[in-house]
Coordinates of C-alpha atoms and ligand atoms in Angstrom, one line a residue:
M1 CA 41.7 64.2 -98.9
L2 CA 41.2 63.4 -102.6
T3 CA 38.3 64.6 -104.8
L4 CA 37.8 63.1 -108.3
I5 CA 35.5 64.9 -110.7
K6 CA 34.5 62.5 -113.5
N7 CA 33.4 63.0 -117.1
G8 CA 32.9 66.8 -117.2
E9 CA 33.4 69.0 -120.2
V10 CA 36.4 71.0 -119.0
Y11 CA 37.0 74.7 -119.8
G12 CA 40.3 75.8 -118.4
P13 CA 38.9 78.4 -119.5
D14 CA 39.8 77.2 -123.0
Y15 CA 38.0 74.1 -124.0
L16 CA 40.0 71.0 -123.0
G17 CA 37.4 68.3 -123.9
K18 CA 35.9 65.7 -121.6
Q19 CA 38.4 65.1 -118.8
D20 CA 38.6 63.8 -115.2
I21 CA 40.2 66.1 -112.6
L22 CA 41.8 64.8 -109.5
L23 CA 42.3 67.2 -106.6
A24 CA 44.8 66.3 -103.9
G25 CA 44.5 68.5 -100.8
N26 CA 44.1 72.0 -102.1
K27 CA 45.7 71.4 -105.5
I28 CA 44.9 70.1 -108.9
A29 CA 46.9 66.9 -109.1
M30 CA 45.8 65.4 -112.5
I31 CA 43.8 66.3 -115.5
E32 CA 43.3 63.2 -117.7
K33 CA 40.8 61.1 -119.4
N34 CA 39.5 58.2 -117.3
I35 CA 41.4 58.6 -114.0
P36 CA 40.7 55.5 -112.0
I37 CA 39.4 55.9 -108.4
P38 CA 42.5 55.6 -106.3
Q39 CA 42.6 52.4 -104.2
G40 CA 43.0 52.5 -100.4
L41 CA 42.6 56.3 -100.2
E42 CA 39.5 58.1 -99.1
T43 CA 38.2 59.8 -102.3
K44 CA 35.1 61.9 -102.9
V45 CA 33.8 61.2 -106.4
I46 CA 31.7 63.9 -108.1
D47 CA 30.0 62.8 -111.3
A48 CA 30.1 65.8 -113.7
S49 CA 28.6 63.9 -116.7
G50 CA 26.6 66.3 -118.9
K51 CA 28.1 69.3 -117.0
K52 CA 30.9 71.8 -117.6
V53 CA 33.8 72.2 -115.2
V54 CA 35.4 75.7 -115.2
P55 CA 37.9 77.6 -113.0
G56 CA 36.7 79.2 -109.8
F57 CA 35.9 82.8 -110.4
I58 CA 38.0 85.8 -109.3
D59 CA 36.3 89.0 -108.2
S60 CA 38.9 91.8 -108.1
H61 CA 36.8 94.4 -106.4
V62 CA 34.6 93.6 -103.4
H63 CA 33.8 95.7 -100.4
L64 CA 34.4 92.9 -97.9
L65 CA 33.8 95.0 -94.8
G66 CA 30.8 96.6 -96.4
G67 CA 30.9 100.1 -98.0
G68 CA 28.6 102.9 -98.4
G69 CA 27.9 105.4 -95.6
E70 CA 27.2 108.1 -98.2
G71 CA 23.8 108.8 -96.8
G72 CA 24.9 108.9 -93.1
F73 CA 25.9 106.2 -90.7
K74 CA 22.8 104.0 -91.1
T75 CA 23.6 103.6 -94.8
R76 CA 26.9 101.8 -94.1
T77 CA 26.4 98.4 -95.8
P78 CA 27.0 95.2 -93.8
E79 CA 30.1 93.0 -94.0
I80 CA 30.1 90.3 -96.6
T81 CA 29.5 86.6 -95.6
L82 CA 31.3 83.6 -97.0
T83 CA 28.2 82.3 -98.9
D84 CA 27.5 85.8 -100.4
I85 CA 30.8 85.0 -102.3
T86 CA 30.7 81.3 -102.9
K87 CA 27.0 81.3 -104.2
G88 CA 28.4 83.3 -107.1
G89 CA 31.0 80.7 -107.9
V90 CA 33.7 83.1 -106.6
T91 CA 36.6 81.4 -105.0
T92 CA 39.1 84.3 -104.9
V93 CA 38.2 87.8 -103.8
V94 CA 40.1 91.0 -103.6
G95 CA 38.8 93.4 -100.9
C96 CA 38.8 97.1 -101.0
L97 CA 37.7 100.1 -98.9
G98 CA 35.6 102.8 -100.7
T99 CA 34.5 106.3 -99.9
D100 CA 34.7 105.6 -96.2
G101 CA 38.3 104.8 -95.3
F102 CA 37.8 106.4 -91.9
T103 CA 35.3 104.3 -89.9
R104 CA 36.7 101.3 -91.8
D105 CA 40.4 100.8 -92.0
M106 CA 43.2 98.6 -93.4
K107 CA 43.6 96.6 -90.1
S108 CA 40.0 95.6 -90.3
L109 CA 40.2 94.8 -94.0
V110 CA 43.3 92.7 -93.6
A111 CA 41.6 90.8 -90.7
K112 CA 38.4 90.3 -92.7
T113 CA 40.6 89.0 -95.6
R114 CA 42.3 86.5 -93.3
G115 CA 38.9 85.5 -91.9
L116 CA 37.5 84.6 -95.3
E117 CA 40.7 82.6 -96.0
E118 CA 40.2 80.7 -92.7
E119 CA 36.6 80.0 -93.9
G120 CA 37.9 78.4 -97.1
I121 CA 38.3 80.7 -100.0
S122 CA 41.3 82.7 -101.2
A123 CA 41.3 86.4 -100.3
Y124 CA 43.5 89.4 -100.9
C125 CA 43.1 93.2 -100.6
Y126 CA 44.2 96.5 -101.8
T127 CA 45.7 99.1 -99.4
G128 CA 44.0 102.4 -99.3
S129 CA 40.5 103.8 -100.0
Y130 CA 39.1 106.5 -102.3
Q131 CA 41.6 108.9 -100.7
V132 CA 45.0 110.3 -101.6
P133 CA 47.3 110.4 -99.6
V134 CA 46.7 106.7 -99.1
R135 CA 46.1 105.7 -95.5
T136 CA 48.2 102.5 -95.4
T137 CA 48.8 99.8 -92.7
T138 CA 52.5 100.2 -92.1
G139 CA 53.0 103.8 -93.1
S140 CA 54.1 103.2 -96.7
I141 CA 52.6 101.6 -99.8
Q142 CA 55.9 99.8 -100.5
E143 CA 56.1 98.3 -97.0
D144 CA 52.4 97.3 -97.1
L145 CA 53.1 95.3 -100.3
I146 CA 56.4 93.9 -99.1
L147 CA 55.4 93.0 -95.5
I148 CA 51.7 92.1 -95.6
D149 CA 51.1 88.9 -97.6
K150 CA 47.4 89.7 -98.2
I151 CA 48.0 93.2 -99.8
I152 CA 48.5 92.9 -103.6
G153 CA 47.9 96.5 -104.8
V154 CA 46.5 99.9 -104.0
G155 CA 43.0 101.2 -104.2
E156 CA 40.3 101.9 -105.0
I157 CA 41.5 105.4 -105.6
A158 CA 38.7 107.7 -106.8
L159 CA 39.2 109.9 -109.8
S160 CA 36.8 112.1 -111.8
D161 CA 34.2 111.8 -109.1
H162 CA 32.6 114.3 -106.8
R163 CA 33.6 112.0 -103.9
S164 CA 37.2 111.9 -105.0
S165 CA 39.9 113.5 -102.8
Q166 CA 40.8 115.4 -105.9
P167 CA 44.5 114.5 -106.1
T168 CA 46.8 116.2 -108.5
V169 CA 48.2 114.2 -111.4
A170 CA 51.6 114.4 -109.6
E171 CA 50.2 112.9 -106.5
L172 CA 48.7 110.0 -108.4
E173 CA 51.9 109.6 -110.3
R174 CA 53.9 109.3 -107.1
L175 CA 51.5 106.9 -105.5
T176 CA 51.5 104.7 -108.7
A177 CA 55.3 104.7 -108.7
E178 CA 55.3 103.5 -105.1
A179 CA 52.8 100.7 -105.9
R180 CA 55.0 99.7 -108.9
V181 CA 58.2 99.4 -106.8
G182 CA 56.4 97.7 -103.9
G183 CA 55.0 95.2 -106.4
I184 CA 58.4 94.6 -108.0
L185 CA 60.1 94.0 -104.7
S186 CA 57.4 91.7 -103.4
G187 CA 56.7 89.7 -106.5
K188 CA 53.1 91.0 -106.5
A189 CA 51.1 92.9 -109.1
G190 CA 51.2 96.3 -107.3
V191 CA 48.3 97.4 -109.5
V192 CA 46.5 100.6 -108.7
N193 CA 42.7 100.0 -108.8
I194 CA 41.1 103.2 -109.9
H195 CA 37.5 104.1 -109.2
L196 CA 36.3 106.2 -112.1
G197 CA 33.4 108.5 -111.6
S198 CA 31.3 110.1 -114.3
G199 CA 33.3 113.4 -114.2
K200 CA 34.5 115.0 -117.4
R201 CA 38.2 114.4 -116.8
A202 CA 37.4 110.7 -117.1
L203 CA 40.7 108.9 -117.9
Q204 CA 42.8 112.0 -118.3
Y205 CA 44.8 111.4 -115.2
L206 CA 45.9 107.9 -116.3
E207 CA 46.6 109.0 -119.9
E208 CA 48.9 111.8 -118.7
I209 CA 50.8 109.5 -116.5
I210 CA 51.1 106.8 -119.2
D211 CA 52.2 109.4 -121.8
N212 CA 54.7 111.3 -119.6
T213 CA 56.3 108.6 -117.4
E214 CA 57.8 105.2 -117.8
I215 CA 54.9 103.6 -115.9
P216 CA 53.2 101.1 -118.2
P217 CA 49.4 101.2 -118.7
T218 CA 49.1 97.7 -117.0
Q219 CA 49.9 99.4 -113.7
F220 CA 46.4 100.7 -113.5
L221 CA 43.2 98.6 -113.2
P222 CA 40.5 101.2 -113.8
T223 CA 37.0 100.0 -112.8
H224 CA 33.4 101.1 -113.4
M225 CA 34.5 101.7 -117.1
N226 CA 30.9 100.9 -118.2
R227 CA 29.4 103.5 -115.8
D228 CA 27.9 105.4 -118.7
E229 CA 28.1 105.4 -122.5
D230 CA 30.5 108.4 -122.5
L231 CA 33.0 106.7 -120.2
F232 CA 32.6 103.4 -122.1
Q233 CA 33.6 105.2 -125.3
K234 CA 36.6 106.8 -123.6
A235 CA 37.5 103.4 -122.2
L236 CA 37.6 101.9 -125.8
A237 CA 40.0 104.7 -126.9
Y238 CA 42.1 104.1 -123.8
G239 CA 42.0 100.3 -124.4
K240 CA 43.3 100.8 -128.0
K241 CA 46.4 102.4 -126.4
G242 CA 46.9 99.3 -124.3
G243 CA 45.0 100.2 -121.1
L244 CA 43.1 97.7 -119.1
M245 CA 39.4 98.0 -118.5
D246 CA 37.3 96.6 -115.7
F247 CA 33.5 96.5 -116.0
T248 CA 31.3 96.6 -112.9
T249 CA 28.6 94.0 -112.8
S250 CA 26.5 95.3 -109.9
T251 CA 24.0 97.7 -111.1
T252 CA 20.4 98.8 -110.8
K253 CA 17.5 98.8 -113.4
K254 CA 17.6 102.6 -113.2
F255 CA 21.2 102.8 -114.1
L256 CA 20.7 100.5 -117.1
A257 CA 17.6 102.4 -118.1
E258 CA 19.7 105.6 -118.0
G259 CA 22.1 104.1 -120.5
E260 CA 24.8 102.3 -118.5
P261 CA 26.2 99.6 -120.8
K262 CA 25.4 96.2 -119.3
C263 CA 28.6 94.2 -118.8
S264 CA 27.6 91.3 -121.1
T265 CA 27.0 93.7 -124.0
A266 CA 30.0 95.9 -123.1
L267 CA 32.2 92.8 -123.4
L268 CA 30.9 92.0 -126.9
R269 CA 31.2 95.6 -128.0
A270 CA 34.7 96.0 -126.7
L271 CA 35.9 92.9 -128.5
K272 CA 34.2 94.1 -131.7
A273 CA 35.9 97.4 -131.3
G274 CA 39.2 95.6 -131.4
I275 CA 40.1 95.6 -127.7
K276 CA 42.1 92.4 -126.8
L277 CA 40.3 90.0 -124.6
E278 CA 43.2 89.9 -122.1
Q279 CA 42.7 93.6 -121.4
I280 CA 39.1 93.1 -120.1
T281 CA 37.9 92.0 -116.7
F282 CA 34.7 92.1 -114.8
S283 CA 34.3 92.7 -111.0
S284 CA 31.2 92.9 -108.9
D285 CA 31.8 95.9 -106.6
G286 CA 30.0 93.5 -104.3
Q287 CA 28.7 94.7 -100.9
G288 CA 29.4 98.3 -101.9
S289 CA 26.5 100.6 -101.9
L290 CA 24.8 101.6 -105.1
P291 CA 24.2 105.2 -104.3
D292 CA 21.9 107.3 -106.4
F293 CA 22.4 111.1 -106.6
D294 CA 20.3 113.8 -108.1
E295 CA 21.7 116.3 -110.6
H296 CA 22.9 118.4 -107.7
G297 CA 24.9 115.5 -106.2
N298 CA 22.4 115.0 -103.4
Y299 CA 22.0 111.5 -102.2
I300 CA 18.5 110.0 -102.8
G301 CA 18.7 106.2 -102.3
L302 CA 20.8 103.1 -101.7
Q303 CA 21.1 99.4 -102.7
V304 CA 23.8 96.8 -101.9
G305 CA 25.9 95.3 -104.7
K306 CA 26.0 91.5 -105.1
V307 CA 29.0 89.3 -105.9
T308 CA 26.6 86.9 -107.6
S309 CA 26.2 89.6 -110.4
L310 CA 29.7 88.7 -111.5
Y311 CA 28.9 85.4 -113.1
D312 CA 25.4 86.4 -114.0
E313 CA 26.9 88.8 -116.6
V314 CA 29.3 86.2 -117.9
R315 CA 26.3 83.8 -118.4
D316 CA 24.3 86.6 -120.1
A317 CA 27.3 87.2 -122.4
V318 CA 27.0 83.5 -123.5
L319 CA 23.3 83.0 -123.5
N320 CA 22.2 86.5 -124.8
E321 CA 25.2 87.8 -126.7
E322 CA 26.3 84.4 -128.0
L323 CA 29.9 84.8 -127.0
E324 CA 31.9 81.5 -126.6
L325 CA 31.9 80.3 -123.0
A326 CA 35.8 80.3 -122.9
T327 CA 35.8 83.9 -124.1
A328 CA 33.3 85.1 -121.5
L329 CA 34.9 83.1 -118.7
A330 CA 38.3 84.7 -119.3
V331 CA 37.2 88.0 -117.9
I332 CA 36.6 86.5 -114.4
T333 CA 39.3 83.8 -114.5
V334 CA 42.5 83.9 -116.4
N335 CA 42.5 87.6 -117.1
P336 CA 42.3 88.8 -113.5
A337 CA 44.7 86.1 -112.4
K338 CA 47.3 87.4 -114.8
I339 CA 46.7 91.1 -114.2
L340 CA 46.8 90.5 -110.4
K341 CA 49.7 88.0 -110.6
L342 CA 47.8 85.3 -108.8
K343 CA 50.0 82.6 -110.2
S344 CA 48.1 79.5 -109.2
K345 CA 44.6 80.9 -110.0
G346 CA 42.3 81.4 -112.9
E347 CA 43.1 78.3 -115.0
I348 CA 42.5 74.6 -114.7
K349 CA 46.1 73.3 -114.8
K350 CA 48.1 70.7 -113.0
G351 CA 49.6 72.2 -109.9
H352 CA 47.1 75.1 -109.7
D353 CA 44.9 75.6 -106.7
G354 CA 41.8 73.4 -106.5
D355 CA 39.3 76.1 -107.3
L356 CA 36.5 74.8 -109.6
V357 CA 33.0 75.5 -110.5
I358 CA 30.7 73.0 -112.1
L359 CA 28.0 74.4 -114.4
E360 CA 24.7 72.9 -115.7
D361 CA 25.1 72.1 -119.4
E362 CA 22.4 74.3 -121.1
S363 CA 21.3 76.8 -118.5
L364 CA 24.9 77.3 -117.3
E365 CA 23.6 77.6 -113.7
I366 CA 26.1 77.1 -110.9
D367 CA 25.8 73.5 -109.6
T368 CA 28.9 72.9 -107.5
V369 CA 31.6 75.2 -106.1
I370 CA 35.0 73.9 -104.9
A371 CA 37.5 76.2 -103.2
M372 CA 41.1 75.1 -102.4
G373 CA 40.0 71.5 -102.9
R374 CA 37.0 71.7 -100.5
V375 CA 33.5 71.3 -101.8
M376 CA 31.6 74.5 -100.6
I377 CA 28.4 74.0 -102.6
E378 CA 27.3 70.7 -104.2
N379 CA 24.3 70.2 -106.5
K380 CA 23.2 73.7 -105.4
E381 CA 23.2 72.8 -101.8
I382 CA 25.5 74.9 -99.5
L383 CA 27.8 72.6 -97.6
V384 CA 30.1 75.2 -96.0
K385 CA 28.8 78.4 -94.3
G386 CA 30.6 81.3 -92.8
T387 CA 31.3 81.3 -89.1
F388 CA 28.2 83.3 -88.1
E389 CA 25.8 82.3 -90.9
D390 CA 22.6 80.4 -89.9
Ligands
LIG401 ZN1 34.2 102.3 -106.8

């Protein structure tokens, strides 16, 4: 099956001008001006005149099985559906477990990951949950990375949080070393995705390991770095020493009112502070619960995070903060692809996977979503639904 996208302004995510893109099967076969419609072959033609064509988005932190449970069993959030993901222009997800790595486990997460791939998008996962020691699939972090294709890292390990398993620095150091070696042996990233709470130790664990071992800062992908102003400031200092920073797009009005830096502004502020663009990523924390605690740590309410928040923040960064589209897009395309070593993702390039999003010109609204060469959403109409979606 061939798909030809004509006359779009292509951002790969850097601006490539007006180009046609030919998809053959699940790959990008050609990017050129005026590609003729191939004769004698069934070809779907999409007219992208007056629109922008960008890489499919990568969301590096999604609770695919649902998360939560922090207010008792009835507060476990539901599993994600295919269109919860594709509606947000996301064509690659990385799944994780959260606080509850007990009633949800790695076998279910790997199965869910494979299920989403069968439904048409690209999906991976981290091994583990908040907890240390990590409850793996095979019995070891290295073997999970080496033997299970879908597992590309470890996480999300909770630190500086009252829900953390309160590991010692030495325990985290060991775990990270295992992730690094497993990654090296399997050709995967082997990153350790770190959930940061609002505790006063903040990034101390990571700084100690980076300062005292040979492990490079890029081994950690710490998330929720925009949780509050205090952590954001510490994230900037950490970034100046080469650390990566992931900002979480799912939030609530209350959190923002309490001073959580909104992702779109956090991106602008981090760049102005001298952090390199390639160090910054966004993820949605989609389908996770957004638990609210009082000052004593008692649970008082719950919402569900949305994958669609990922691109909403990129769009806000362009429309409200006046960042270049290519700059804003990098945090959900080329940057996570490089950090997670997803070699055929994140850029519009010949030979890369056929993951594309077509945006309206002025509003930058998502118009069409293509995953692995298959049109999932066209002109805002959902063409492909998940197995059990109505
Ligand atoms: Zn988290």
